[in-house]
One Martini backbone bead per residue (centre of mass of N, CA, C, O) as a GRO file, in nm:
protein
  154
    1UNK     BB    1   0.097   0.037   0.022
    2UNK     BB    2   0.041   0.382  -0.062
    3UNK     BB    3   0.138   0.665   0.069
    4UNK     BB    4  -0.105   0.908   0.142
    5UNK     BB    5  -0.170   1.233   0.173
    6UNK     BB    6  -0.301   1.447   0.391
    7UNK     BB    7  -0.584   1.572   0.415
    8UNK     BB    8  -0.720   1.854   0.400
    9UNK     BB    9  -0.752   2.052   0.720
   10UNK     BB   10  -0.878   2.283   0.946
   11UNK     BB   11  -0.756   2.447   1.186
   12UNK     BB   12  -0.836   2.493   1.528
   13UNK     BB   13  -0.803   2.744   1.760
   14UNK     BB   14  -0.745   2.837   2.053
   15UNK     BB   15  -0.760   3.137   2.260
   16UNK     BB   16  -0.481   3.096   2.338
   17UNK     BB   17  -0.327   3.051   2.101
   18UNK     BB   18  -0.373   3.314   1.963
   19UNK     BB   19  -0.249   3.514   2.173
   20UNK     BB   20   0.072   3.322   2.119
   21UNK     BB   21   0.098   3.182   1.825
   22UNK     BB   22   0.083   2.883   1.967
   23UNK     BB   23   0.138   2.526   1.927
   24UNK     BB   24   0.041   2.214   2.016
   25UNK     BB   25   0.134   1.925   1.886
   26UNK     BB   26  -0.023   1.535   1.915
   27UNK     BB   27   0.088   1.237   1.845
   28UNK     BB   28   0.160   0.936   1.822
   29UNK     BB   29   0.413   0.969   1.568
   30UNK     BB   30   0.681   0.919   1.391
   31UNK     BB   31   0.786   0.821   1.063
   32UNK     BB   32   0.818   0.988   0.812
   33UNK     BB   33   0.693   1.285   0.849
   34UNK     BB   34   0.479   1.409   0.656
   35UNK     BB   35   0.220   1.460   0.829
   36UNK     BB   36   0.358   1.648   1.009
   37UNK     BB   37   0.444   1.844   0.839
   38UNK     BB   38   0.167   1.918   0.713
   39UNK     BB   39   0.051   1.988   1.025
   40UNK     BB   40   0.267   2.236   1.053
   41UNK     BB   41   0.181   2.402   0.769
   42UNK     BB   42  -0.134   2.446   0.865
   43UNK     BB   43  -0.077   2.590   1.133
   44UNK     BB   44   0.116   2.810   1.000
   45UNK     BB   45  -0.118   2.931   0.786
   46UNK     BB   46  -0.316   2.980   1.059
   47UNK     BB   47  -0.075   3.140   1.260
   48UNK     BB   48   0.201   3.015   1.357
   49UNK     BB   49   0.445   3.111   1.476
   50UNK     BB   50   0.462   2.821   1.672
   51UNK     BB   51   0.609   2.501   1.683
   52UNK     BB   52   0.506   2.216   1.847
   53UNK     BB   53   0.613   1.856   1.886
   54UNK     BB   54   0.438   1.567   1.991
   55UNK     BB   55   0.559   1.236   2.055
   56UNK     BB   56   0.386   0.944   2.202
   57UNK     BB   57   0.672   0.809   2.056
   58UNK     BB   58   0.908   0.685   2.016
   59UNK     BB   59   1.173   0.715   1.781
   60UNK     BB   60   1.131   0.609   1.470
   61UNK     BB   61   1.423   0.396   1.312
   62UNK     BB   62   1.316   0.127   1.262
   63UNK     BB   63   1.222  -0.156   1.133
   64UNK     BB   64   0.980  -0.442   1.108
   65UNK     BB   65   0.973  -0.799   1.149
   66UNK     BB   66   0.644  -0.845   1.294
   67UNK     BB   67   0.397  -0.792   1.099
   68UNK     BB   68   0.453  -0.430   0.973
   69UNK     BB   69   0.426  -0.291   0.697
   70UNK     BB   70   0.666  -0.055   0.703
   71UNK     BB   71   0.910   0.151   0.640
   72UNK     BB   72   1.208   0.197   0.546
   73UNK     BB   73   1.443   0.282   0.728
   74UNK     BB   74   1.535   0.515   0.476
   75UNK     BB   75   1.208   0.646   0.550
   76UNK     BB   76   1.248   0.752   0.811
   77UNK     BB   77   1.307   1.023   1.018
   78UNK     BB   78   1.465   0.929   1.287
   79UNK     BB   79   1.704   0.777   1.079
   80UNK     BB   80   2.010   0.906   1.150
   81UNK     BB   81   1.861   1.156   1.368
   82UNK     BB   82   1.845   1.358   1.518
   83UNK     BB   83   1.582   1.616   1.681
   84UNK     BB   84   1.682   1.838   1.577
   85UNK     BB   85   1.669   1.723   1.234
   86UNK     BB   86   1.332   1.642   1.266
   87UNK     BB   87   1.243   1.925   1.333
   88UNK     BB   88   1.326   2.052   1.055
   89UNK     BB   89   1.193   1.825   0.881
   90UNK     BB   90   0.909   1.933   0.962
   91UNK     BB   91   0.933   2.205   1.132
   92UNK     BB   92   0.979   2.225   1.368
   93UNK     BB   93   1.018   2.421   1.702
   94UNK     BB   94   0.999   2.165   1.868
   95UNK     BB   95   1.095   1.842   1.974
   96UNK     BB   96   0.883   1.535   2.132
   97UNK     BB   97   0.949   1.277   2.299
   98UNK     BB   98   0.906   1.018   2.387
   99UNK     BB   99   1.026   0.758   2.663
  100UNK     BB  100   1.125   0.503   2.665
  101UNK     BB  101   1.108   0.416   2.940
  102UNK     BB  102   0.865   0.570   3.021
  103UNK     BB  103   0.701   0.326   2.877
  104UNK     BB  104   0.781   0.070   3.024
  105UNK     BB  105   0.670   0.165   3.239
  106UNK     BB  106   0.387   0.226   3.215
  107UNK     BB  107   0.310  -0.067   3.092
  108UNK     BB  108   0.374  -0.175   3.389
  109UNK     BB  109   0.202  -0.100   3.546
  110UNK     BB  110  -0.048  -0.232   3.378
  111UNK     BB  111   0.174  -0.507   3.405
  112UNK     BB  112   0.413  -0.631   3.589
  113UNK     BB  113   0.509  -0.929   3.432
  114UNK     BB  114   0.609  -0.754   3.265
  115UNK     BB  115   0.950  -0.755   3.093
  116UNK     BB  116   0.915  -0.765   2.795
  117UNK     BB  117   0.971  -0.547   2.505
  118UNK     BB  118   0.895  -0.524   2.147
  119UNK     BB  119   1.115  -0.216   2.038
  120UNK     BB  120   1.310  -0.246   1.733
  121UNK     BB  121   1.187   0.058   1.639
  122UNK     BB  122   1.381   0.191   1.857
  123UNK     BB  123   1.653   0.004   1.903
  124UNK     BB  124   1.703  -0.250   1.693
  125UNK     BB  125   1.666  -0.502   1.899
  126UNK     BB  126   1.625  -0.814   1.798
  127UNK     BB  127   1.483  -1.133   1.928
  128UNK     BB  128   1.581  -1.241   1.647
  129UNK     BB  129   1.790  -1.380   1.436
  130UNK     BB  130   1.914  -1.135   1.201
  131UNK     BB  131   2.048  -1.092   0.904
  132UNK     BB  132   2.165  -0.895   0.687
  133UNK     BB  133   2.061  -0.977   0.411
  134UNK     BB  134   1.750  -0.982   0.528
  135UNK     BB  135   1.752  -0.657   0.558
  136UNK     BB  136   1.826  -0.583   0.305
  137UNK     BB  137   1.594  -0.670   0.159
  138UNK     BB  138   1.378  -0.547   0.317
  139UNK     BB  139   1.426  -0.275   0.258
  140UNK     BB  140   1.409  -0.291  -0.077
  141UNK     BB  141   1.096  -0.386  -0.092
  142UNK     BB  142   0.990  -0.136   0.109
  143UNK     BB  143   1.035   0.066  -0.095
  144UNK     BB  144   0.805   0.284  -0.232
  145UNK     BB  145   0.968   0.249  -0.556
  146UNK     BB  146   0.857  -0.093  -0.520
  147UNK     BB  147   0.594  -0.071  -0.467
  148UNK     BB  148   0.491   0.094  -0.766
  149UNK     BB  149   0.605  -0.124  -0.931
  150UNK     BB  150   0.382  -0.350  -0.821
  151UNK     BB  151   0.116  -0.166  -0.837
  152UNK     BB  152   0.192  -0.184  -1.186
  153UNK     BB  153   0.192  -0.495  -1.229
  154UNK     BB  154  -0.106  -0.574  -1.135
   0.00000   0.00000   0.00000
């Protein structure tokens, strides 16, 4: 599936925001950042002087290798980039993200038994043994470019 752009709607700005035309937007993520751009672009275009945003999920660096299509490693906005170049690129003028320790700590409150979390889209670290051979092909299936040519092809 190929992802397309969100659609524009209208932002509606609170009054405590008019005053100081600043925004805090809140995602559950930024995978691409495609998204985030375009709500950061359209905050600004609605009169905000200053874009912060905040994603609820630490930021996610790596592919996902259990079962979440999702896209390829070097198409992440926040593989390879600290949070000041990741909110560069989406235009934000400050980037908040979850911490990865306090998602763990915050879901074990939520049942104490559990002890290990599959995280490997924030930390790169696979719970199972995986070849760079297999990472490299997943990676270029995984791009764009790939999925447009296979539905193309079809």
């Amino acid at each position: 599936m190929i992802r397309r752009p969100p659609r524009s709607t209208p932002l509606y700005s609170s009054a405590a925001s008019d005053v100081y035309k600043r925004q805090l937007l809140v995602d559950d993520s930024i995978v691409r950042g495609t998204t985030s751009k375009r709500i950061i672009e359209m905050a600004k275009e609605a009169g905000a002087n200053k874009v912060y945003f905040s994603s609820a999920a630490p930021p996610v660096k790596f592919q996902n290798l259990y079962g979440i299509d999702m896209a390829a490693t070097n198409e992440l906005v926040a593989s390879g980039r600290t949070d000041e170049e990741v909110a560069k690129e989406i235009g934000a003028d400050w980037l908040i993200y979850q911490d990865l320790d306090d998602l763990i700590a915050s879901a074990q409150e939520g049942n104490p038994a559990i002890k290990q979390f599959e995280i490997s889209i924030f930390n790169g670290e696979y719970p199972t043994s995986i070849s760079s051979d297999y990472l490299e092909d997943l990676e270029l299936s995984r791009g764009d470019d790939q999925k447009v040519a296979r539905e193309k092809s079809n």
